[in-house]
XYZ file of N, CA and C in Angstrom:
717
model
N 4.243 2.173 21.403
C 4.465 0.733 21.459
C 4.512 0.176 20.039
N 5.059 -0.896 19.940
C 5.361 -1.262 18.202
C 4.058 -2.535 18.234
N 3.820 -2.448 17.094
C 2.485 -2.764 16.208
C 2.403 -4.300 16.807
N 3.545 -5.373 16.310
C 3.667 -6.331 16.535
C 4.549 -7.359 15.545
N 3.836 -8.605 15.602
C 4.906 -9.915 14.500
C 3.818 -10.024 13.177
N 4.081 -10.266 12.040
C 3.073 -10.639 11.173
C 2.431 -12.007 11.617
N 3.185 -12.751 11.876
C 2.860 -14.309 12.449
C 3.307 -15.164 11.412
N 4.329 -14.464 10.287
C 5.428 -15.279 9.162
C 6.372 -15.475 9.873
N 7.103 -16.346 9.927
C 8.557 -16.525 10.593
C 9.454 -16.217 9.985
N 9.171 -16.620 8.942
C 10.292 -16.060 7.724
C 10.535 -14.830 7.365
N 9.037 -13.688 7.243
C 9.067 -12.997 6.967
C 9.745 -11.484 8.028
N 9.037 -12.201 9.443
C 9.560 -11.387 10.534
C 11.241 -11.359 10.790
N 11.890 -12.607 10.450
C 12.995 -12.695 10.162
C 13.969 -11.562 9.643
N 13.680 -11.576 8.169
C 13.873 -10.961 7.476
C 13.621 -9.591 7.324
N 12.734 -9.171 8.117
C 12.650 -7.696 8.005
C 13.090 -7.258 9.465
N 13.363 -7.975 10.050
C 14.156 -7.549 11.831
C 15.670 -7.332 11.274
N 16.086 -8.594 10.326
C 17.602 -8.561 9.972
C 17.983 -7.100 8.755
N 17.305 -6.694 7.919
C 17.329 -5.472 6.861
C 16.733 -4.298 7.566
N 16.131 -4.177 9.036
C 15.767 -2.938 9.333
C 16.593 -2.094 9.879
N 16.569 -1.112 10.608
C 17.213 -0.367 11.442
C 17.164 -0.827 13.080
N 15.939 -1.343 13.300
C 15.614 -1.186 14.445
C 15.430 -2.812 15.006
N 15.571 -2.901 16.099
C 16.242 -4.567 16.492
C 15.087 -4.577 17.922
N 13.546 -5.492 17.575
C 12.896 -5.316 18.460
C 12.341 -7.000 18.610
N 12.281 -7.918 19.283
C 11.490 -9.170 19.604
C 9.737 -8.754 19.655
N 9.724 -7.795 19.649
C 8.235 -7.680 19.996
C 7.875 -7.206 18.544
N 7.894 -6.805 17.476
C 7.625 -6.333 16.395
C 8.515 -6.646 15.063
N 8.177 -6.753 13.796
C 9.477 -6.977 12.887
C 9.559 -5.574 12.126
N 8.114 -4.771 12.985
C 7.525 -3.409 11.739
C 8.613 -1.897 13.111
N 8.699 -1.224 12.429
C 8.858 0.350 12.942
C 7.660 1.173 12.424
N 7.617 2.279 13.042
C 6.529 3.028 12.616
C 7.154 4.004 11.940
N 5.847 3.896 10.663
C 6.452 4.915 9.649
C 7.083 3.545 8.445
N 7.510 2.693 8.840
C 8.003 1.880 7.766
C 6.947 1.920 6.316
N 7.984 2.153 5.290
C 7.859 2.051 3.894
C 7.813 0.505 3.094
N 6.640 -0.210 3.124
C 7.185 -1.570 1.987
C 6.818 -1.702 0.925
N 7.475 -2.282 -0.274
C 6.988 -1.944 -1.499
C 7.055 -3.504 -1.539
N 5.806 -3.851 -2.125
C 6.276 -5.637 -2.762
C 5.502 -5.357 -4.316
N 6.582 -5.921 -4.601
C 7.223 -6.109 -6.335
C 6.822 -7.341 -6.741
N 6.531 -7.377 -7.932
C 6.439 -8.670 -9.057
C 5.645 -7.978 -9.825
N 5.515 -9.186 -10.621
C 5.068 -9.425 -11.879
C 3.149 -9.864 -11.874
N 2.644 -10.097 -12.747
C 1.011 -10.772 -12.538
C 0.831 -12.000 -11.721
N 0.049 -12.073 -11.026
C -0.149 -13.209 -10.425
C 0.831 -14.000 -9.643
N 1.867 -12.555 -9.257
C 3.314 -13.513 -8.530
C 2.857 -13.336 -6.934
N 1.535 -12.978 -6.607
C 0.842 -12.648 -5.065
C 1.049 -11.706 -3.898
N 1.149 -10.390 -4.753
C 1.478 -9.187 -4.221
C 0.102 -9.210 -3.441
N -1.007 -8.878 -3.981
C -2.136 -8.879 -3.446
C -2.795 -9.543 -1.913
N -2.307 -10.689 -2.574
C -2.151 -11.930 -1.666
C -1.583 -11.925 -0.001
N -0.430 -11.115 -0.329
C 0.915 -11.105 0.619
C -0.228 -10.105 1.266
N -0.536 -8.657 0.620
C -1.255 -7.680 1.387
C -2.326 -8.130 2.285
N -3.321 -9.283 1.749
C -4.188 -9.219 2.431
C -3.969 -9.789 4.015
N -2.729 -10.903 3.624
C -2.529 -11.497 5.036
C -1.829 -10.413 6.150
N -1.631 -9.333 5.536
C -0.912 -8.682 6.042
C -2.320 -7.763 6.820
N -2.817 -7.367 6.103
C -4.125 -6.508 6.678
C -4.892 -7.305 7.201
N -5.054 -9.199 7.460
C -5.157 -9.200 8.681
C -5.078 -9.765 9.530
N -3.629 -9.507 10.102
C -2.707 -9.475 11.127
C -3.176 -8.231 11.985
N -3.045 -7.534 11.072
C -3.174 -5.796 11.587
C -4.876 -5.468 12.279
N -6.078 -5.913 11.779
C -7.071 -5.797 12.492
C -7.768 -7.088 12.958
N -7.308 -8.493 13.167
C -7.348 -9.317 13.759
C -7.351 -8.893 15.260
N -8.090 -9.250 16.523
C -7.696 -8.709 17.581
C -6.676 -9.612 18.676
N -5.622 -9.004 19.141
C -4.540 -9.619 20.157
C -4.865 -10.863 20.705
N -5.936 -11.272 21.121
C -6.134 -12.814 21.411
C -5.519 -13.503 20.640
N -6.197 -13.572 19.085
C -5.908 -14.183 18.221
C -4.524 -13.890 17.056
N -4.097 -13.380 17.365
C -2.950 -13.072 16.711
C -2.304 -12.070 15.927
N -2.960 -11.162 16.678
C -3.300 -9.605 15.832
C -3.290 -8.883 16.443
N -3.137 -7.300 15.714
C -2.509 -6.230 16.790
C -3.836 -5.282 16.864
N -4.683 -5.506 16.448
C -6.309 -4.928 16.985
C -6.295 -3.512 16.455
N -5.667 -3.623 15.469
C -5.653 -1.886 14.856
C -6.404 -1.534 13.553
N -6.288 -0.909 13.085
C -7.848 -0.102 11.996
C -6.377 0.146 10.335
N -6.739 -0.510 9.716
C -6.280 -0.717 8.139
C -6.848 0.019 7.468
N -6.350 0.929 6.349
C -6.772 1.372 5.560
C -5.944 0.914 3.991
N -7.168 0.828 3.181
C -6.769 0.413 1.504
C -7.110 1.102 0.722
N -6.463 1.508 -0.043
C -6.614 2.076 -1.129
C -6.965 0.996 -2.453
N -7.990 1.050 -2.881
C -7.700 -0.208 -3.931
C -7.915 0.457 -5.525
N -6.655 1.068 -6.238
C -6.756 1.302 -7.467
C -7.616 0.285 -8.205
N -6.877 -1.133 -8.447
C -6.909 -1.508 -9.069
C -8.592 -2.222 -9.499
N -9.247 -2.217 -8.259
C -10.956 -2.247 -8.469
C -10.807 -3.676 -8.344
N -10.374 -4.364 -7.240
C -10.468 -5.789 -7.488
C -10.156 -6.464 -5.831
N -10.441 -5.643 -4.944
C -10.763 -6.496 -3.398
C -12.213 -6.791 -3.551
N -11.573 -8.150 -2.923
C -12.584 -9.014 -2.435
C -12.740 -9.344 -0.879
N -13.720 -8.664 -0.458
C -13.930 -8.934 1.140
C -14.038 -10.170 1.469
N -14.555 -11.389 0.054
C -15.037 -12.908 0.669
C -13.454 -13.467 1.024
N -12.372 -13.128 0.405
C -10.881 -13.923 0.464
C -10.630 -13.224 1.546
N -10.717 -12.122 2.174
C -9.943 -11.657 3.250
C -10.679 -11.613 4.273
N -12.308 -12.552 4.283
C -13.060 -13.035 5.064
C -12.493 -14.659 5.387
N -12.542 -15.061 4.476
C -11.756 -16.074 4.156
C -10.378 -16.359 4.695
N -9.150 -15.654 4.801
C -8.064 -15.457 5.568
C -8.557 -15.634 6.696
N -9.167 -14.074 7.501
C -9.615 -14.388 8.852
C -9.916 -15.536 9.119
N -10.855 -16.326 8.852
C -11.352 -17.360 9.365
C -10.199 -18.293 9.355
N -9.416 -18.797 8.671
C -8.542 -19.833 8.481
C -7.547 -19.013 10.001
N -7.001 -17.928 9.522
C -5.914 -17.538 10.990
C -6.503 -17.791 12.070
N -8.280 -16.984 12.286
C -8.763 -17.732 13.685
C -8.492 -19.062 14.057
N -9.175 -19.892 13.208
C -9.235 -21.112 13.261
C -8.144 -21.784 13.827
N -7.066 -21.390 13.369
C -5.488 -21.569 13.368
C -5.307 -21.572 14.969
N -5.551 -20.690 14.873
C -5.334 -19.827 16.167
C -5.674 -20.931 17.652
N -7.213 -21.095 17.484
C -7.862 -21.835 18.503
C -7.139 -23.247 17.836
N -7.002 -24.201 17.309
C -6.260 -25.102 17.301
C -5.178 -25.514 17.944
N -4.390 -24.339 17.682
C -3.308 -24.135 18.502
C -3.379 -24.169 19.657
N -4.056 -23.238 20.127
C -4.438 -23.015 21.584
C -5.329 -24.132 22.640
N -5.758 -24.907 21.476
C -6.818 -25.849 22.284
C -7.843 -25.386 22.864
N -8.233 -24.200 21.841
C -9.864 -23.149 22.374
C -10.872 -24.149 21.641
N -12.180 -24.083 22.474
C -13.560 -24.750 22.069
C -14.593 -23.649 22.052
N -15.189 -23.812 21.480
C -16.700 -22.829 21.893
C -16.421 -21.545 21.483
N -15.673 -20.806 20.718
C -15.036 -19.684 20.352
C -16.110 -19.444 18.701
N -16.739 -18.365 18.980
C -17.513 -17.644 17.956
C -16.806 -17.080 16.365
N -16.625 -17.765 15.867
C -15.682 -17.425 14.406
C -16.063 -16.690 14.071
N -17.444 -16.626 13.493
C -17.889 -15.311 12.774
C -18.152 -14.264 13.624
N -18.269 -14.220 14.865
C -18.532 -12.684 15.290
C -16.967 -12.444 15.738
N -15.817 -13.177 15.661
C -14.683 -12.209 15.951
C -14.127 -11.947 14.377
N -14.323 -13.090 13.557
C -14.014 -11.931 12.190
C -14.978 -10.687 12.032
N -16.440 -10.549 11.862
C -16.883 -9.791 11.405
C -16.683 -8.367 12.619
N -16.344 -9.000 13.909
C -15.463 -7.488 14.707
C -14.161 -7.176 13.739
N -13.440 -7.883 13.463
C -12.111 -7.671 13.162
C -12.748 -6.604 11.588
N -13.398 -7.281 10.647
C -13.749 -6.538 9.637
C -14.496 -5.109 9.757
N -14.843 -4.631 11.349
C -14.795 -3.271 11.137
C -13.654 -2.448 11.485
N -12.511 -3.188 11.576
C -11.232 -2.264 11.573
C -10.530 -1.710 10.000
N -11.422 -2.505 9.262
C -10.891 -2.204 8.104
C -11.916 -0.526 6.950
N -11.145 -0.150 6.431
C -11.654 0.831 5.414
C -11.066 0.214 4.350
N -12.092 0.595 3.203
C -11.379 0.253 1.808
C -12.230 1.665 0.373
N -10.965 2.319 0.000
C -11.591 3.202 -0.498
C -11.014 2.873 -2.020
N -12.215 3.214 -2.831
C -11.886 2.072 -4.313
C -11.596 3.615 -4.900
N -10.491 4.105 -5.783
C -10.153 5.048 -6.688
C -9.777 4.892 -8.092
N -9.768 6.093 -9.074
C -9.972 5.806 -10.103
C -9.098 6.732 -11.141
N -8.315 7.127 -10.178
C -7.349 7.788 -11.050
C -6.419 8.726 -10.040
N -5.256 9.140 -10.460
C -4.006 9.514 -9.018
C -4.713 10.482 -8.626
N -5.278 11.511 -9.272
C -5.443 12.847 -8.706
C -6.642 12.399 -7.582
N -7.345 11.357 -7.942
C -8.504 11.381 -6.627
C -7.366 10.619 -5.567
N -6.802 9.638 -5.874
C -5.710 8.988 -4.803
C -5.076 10.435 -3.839
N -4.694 10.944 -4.559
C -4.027 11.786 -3.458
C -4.822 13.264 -3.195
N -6.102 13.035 -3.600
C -7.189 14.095 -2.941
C -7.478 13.145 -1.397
N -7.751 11.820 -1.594
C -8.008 10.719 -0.546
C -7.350 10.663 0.365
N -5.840 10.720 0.296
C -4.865 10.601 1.236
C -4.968 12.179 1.739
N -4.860 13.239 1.325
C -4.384 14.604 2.152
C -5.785 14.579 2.881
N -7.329 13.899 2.880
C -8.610 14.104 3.469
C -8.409 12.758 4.288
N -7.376 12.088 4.442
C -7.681 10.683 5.346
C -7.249 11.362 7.048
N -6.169 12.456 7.384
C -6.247 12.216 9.039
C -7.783 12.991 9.126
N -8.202 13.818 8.494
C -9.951 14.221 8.665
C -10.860 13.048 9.332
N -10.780 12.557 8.307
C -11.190 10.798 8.274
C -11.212 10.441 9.644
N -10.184 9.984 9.877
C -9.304 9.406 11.239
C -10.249 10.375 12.276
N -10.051 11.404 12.052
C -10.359 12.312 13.367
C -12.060 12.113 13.254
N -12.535 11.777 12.899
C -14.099 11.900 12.423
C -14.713 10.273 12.618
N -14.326 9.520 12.480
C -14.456 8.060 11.905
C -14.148 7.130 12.677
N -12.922 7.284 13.124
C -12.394 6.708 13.804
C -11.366 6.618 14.707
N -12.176 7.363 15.635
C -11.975 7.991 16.763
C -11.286 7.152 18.102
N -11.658 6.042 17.982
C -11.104 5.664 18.971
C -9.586 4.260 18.465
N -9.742 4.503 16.985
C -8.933 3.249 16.247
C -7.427 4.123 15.999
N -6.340 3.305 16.062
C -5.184 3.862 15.461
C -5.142 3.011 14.168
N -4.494 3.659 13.334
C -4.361 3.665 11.789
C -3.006 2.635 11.927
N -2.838 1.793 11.908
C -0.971 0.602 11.645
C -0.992 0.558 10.441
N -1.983 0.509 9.521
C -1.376 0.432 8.008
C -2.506 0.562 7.064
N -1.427 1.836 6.438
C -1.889 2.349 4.728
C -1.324 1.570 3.624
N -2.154 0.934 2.911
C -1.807 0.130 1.809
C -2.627 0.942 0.706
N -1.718 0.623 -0.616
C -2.434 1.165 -1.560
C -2.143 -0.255 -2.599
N -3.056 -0.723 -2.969
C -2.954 -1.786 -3.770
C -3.184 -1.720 -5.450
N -2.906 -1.353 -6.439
C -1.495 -0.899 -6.624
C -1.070 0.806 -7.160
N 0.725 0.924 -6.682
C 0.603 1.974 -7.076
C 0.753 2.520 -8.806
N 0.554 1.225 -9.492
C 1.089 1.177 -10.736
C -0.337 1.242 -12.054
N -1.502 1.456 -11.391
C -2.379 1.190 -11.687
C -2.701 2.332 -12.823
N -2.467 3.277 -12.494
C -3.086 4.615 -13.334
C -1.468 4.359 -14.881
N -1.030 3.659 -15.280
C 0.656 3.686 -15.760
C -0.266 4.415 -17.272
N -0.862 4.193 -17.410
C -1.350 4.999 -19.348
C -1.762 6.218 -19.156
N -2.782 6.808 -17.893
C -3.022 7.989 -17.554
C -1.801 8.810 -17.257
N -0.779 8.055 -16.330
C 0.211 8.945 -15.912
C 1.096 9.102 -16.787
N 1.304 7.952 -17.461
C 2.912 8.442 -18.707
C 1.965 8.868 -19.734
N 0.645 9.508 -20.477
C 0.062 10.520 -20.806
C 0.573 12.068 -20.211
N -0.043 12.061 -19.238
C 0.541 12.935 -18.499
C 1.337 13.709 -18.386
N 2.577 12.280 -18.033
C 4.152 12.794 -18.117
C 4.548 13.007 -19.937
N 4.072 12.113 -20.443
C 4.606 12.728 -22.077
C 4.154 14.159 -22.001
N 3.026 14.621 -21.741
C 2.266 16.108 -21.927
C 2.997 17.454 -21.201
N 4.185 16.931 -20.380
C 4.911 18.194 -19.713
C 6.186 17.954 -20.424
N 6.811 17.137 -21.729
C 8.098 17.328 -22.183
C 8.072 18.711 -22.897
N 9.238 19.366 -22.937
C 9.143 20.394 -23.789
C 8.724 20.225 -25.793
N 8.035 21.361 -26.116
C 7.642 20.240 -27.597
C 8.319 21.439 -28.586
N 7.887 21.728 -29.677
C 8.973 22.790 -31.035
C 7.568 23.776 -31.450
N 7.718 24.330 -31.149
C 6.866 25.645 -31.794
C 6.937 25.710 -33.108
N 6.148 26.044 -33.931
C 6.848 26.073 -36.120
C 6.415 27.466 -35.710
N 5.380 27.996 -35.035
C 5.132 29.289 -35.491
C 6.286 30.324 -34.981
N 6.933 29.947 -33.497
C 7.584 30.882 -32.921
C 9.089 30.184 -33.189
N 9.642 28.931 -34.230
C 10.672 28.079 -34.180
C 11.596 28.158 -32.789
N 10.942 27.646 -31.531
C 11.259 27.398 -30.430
C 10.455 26.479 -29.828
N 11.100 25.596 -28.819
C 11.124 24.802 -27.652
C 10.416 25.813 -26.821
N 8.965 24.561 -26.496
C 7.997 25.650 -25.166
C 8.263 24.695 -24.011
N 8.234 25.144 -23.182
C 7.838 24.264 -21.639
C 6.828 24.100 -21.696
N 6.107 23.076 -21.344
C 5.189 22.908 -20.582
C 5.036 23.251 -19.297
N 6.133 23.611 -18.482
C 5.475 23.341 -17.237
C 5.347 25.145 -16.676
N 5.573 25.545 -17.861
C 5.249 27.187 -17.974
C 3.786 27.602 -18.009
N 3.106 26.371 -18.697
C 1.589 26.335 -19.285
C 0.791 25.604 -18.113
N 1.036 24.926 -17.780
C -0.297 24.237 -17.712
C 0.330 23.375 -15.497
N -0.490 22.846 -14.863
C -0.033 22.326 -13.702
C -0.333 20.684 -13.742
N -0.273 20.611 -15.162
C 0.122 19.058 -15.442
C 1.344 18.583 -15.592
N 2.003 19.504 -15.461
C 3.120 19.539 -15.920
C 4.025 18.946 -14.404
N 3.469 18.528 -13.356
C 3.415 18.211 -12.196
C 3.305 16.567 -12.318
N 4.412 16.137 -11.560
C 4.259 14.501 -11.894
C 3.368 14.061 -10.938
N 2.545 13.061 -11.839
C 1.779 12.531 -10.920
C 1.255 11.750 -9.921
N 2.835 11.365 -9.667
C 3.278 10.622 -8.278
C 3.454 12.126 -7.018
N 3.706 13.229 -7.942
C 3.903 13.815 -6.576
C 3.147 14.335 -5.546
N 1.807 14.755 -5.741
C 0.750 14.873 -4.123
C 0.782 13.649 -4.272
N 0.437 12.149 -4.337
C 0.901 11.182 -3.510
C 1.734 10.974 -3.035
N 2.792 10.732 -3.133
C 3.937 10.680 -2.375
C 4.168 11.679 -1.106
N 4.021 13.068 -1.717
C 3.670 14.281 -0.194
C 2.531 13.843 0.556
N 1.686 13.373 -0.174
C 0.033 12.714 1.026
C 0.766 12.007 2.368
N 1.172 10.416 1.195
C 1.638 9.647 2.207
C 2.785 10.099 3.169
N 3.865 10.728 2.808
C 4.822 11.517 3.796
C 4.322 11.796 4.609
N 3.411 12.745 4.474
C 2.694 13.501 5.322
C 1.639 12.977 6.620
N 1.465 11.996 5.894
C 0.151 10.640 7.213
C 1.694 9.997 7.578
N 2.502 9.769 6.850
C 3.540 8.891 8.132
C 4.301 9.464 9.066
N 4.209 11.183 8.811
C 4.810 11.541 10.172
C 4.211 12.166 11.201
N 2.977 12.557 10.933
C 2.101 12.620 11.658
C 0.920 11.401 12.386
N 1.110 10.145 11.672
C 0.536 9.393 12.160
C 1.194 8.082 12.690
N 2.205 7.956 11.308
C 2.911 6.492 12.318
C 2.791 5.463 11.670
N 1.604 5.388 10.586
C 1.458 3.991 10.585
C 2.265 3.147 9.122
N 2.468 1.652 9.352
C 2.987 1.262 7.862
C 2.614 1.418 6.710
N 2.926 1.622 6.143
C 2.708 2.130 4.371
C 3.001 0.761 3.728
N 2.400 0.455 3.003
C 2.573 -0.991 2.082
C 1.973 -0.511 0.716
N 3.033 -0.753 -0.181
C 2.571 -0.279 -1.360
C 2.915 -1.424 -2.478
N 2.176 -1.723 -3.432
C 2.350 -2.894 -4.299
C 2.550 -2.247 -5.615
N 3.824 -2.630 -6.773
C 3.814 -2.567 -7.716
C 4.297 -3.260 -8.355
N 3.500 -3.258 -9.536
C 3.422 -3.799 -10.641
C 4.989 -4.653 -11.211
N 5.622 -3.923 -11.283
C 7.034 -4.604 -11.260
C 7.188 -4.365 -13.166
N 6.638 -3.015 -13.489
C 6.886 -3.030 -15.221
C 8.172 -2.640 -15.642
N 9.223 -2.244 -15.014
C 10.220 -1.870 -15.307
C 11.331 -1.972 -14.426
N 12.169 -3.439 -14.479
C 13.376 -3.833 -13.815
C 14.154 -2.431 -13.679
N 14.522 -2.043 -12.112
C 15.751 -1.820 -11.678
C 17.068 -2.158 -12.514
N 18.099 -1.682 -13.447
C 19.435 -2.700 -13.550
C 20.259 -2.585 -12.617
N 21.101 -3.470 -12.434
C 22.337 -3.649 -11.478
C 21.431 -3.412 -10.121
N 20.592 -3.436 -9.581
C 19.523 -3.687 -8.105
C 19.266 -4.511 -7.520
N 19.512 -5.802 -8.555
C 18.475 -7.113 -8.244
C 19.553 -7.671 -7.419
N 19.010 -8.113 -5.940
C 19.464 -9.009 -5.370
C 19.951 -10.430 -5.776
N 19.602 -10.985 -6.590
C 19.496 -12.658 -7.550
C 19.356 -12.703 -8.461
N 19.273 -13.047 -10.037
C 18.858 -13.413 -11.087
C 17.474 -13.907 -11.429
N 17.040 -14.591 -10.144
C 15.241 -14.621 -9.810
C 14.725 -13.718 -9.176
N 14.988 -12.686 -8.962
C 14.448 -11.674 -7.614
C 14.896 -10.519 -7.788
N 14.433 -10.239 -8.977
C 14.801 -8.846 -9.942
C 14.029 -7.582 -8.969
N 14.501 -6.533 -8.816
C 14.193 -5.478 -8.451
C 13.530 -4.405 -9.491
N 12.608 -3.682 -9.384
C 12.004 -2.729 -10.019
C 11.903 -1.204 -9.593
N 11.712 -0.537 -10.685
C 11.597 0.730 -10.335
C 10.580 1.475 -10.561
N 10.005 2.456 -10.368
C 8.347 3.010 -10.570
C 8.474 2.829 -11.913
N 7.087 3.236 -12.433
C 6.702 3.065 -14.403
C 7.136 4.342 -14.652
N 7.144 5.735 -13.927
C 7.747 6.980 -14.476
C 8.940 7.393 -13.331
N 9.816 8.097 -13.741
C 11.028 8.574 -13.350
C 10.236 9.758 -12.569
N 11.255 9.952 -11.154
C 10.461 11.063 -10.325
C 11.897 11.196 -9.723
């Protein structure tokens, strides 16, 4: 069965009209990939949280009653704002509806155990996290389906990784006057988007659920951008 509506109009719009799949009951497919782009403070974050919760909000209220998982590189969720959300969507909610007597805080703080949030600190633990998350799932949360993996952001590690990636170019030998590989030497030489990227592959076809990924937006796409305001980007390293 499909997940459901975010409860954006605009947004459900728009991703029913650019998808593949043409459903009134959902704007998401399973397995869907979203990347939201910008710049600092243009509310990537923001966008995520309302998004995560939609997703463990429960069906009364406007939500598809499912179990979120976050990745938070960047060391900067705040449970009080996305406590905060909840309450305003409930609220919303019963307004609408012309509900009285309805318990706010005990259906957010239900809704807030659908959520996981695992704080990381560099790619290689990110994608130690992701290949140990259906474990997780099978152990944890047992009776919850997973609708969405967010990693907030994926741009976070950009000095560790283009380290990294500088450290597998080929470099000049003086002693042997030759060009060495790196990737002859050493298994850094391995970009370090790639067990993430195989992680997440790997949980979306075995599990299903949306992937939402936020970046940074450090390096415009050319010739991509939909508009002159609404520049498109491309990861911080080439893969």
């Amino acid at each position: 069965a499909p997940f459901g509506l975010t409860s954006f109009l605009e947004l459900d719009d728009h991703l029913r009209e650019t998808s593949n799949h043409h459903s009134i009951l959902s704007s998401f497919a399973r397995g869907d990939v979203i990347e939201i782009q910008g710049g600092p403070a243009s509310g990537k974050t923001h966008l995520l949280y309302h998004l995560v919760s939609v997703c463990i909000l429960p069906t009364a209220y406007g939500g598809w009653n499912k179990a979120a998982i976050l990745y938070d590189t960047d060391q900067g969720f705040d449970v009080r704002r996305l406590q905060q959300i909840l309450i305003t969507r409930v609220s919303t909610h019963m307004l609408r509806a012309h509900q009285e007597g309805v318990d706010t805080a005990s259906i957010v703080s239900g809704a807030m155990r659908n959520l996981r949030v695992f704080p990381v600190e560099s790619a290689s633990q990110l994608s130690a996290s992701l290949q140990e998350l259906p474990a997780y799932h099978g152990e944890e949360l047992t009776t919850s389906e997973i609708a969405i993996l967010a990693i907030d952001s994926l741009s976070a590690f950009y000095w560790e990784d283009r380290f990294a990636m500088e450290s597998t170019r080929p470099r000049y030998s003086w002693s042997t006057r030759a060009f060495i590989d790196p990737n002859d030497l050493t298994e850094r030489a391995r970009h370090p988007l790639h067990a993430i990227l195989v992680a997440i592959q790997a949980m979306r076809l075995s599990h299903g659920p949306i992937i939402v990924l936020t970046n940074w937006g450090l390096q415009p796409a050319p010739g991509h951008s939909t508009s002159p305001t609404t520049p498109l980007y491309r990861q911080h390293l080439p893969f």
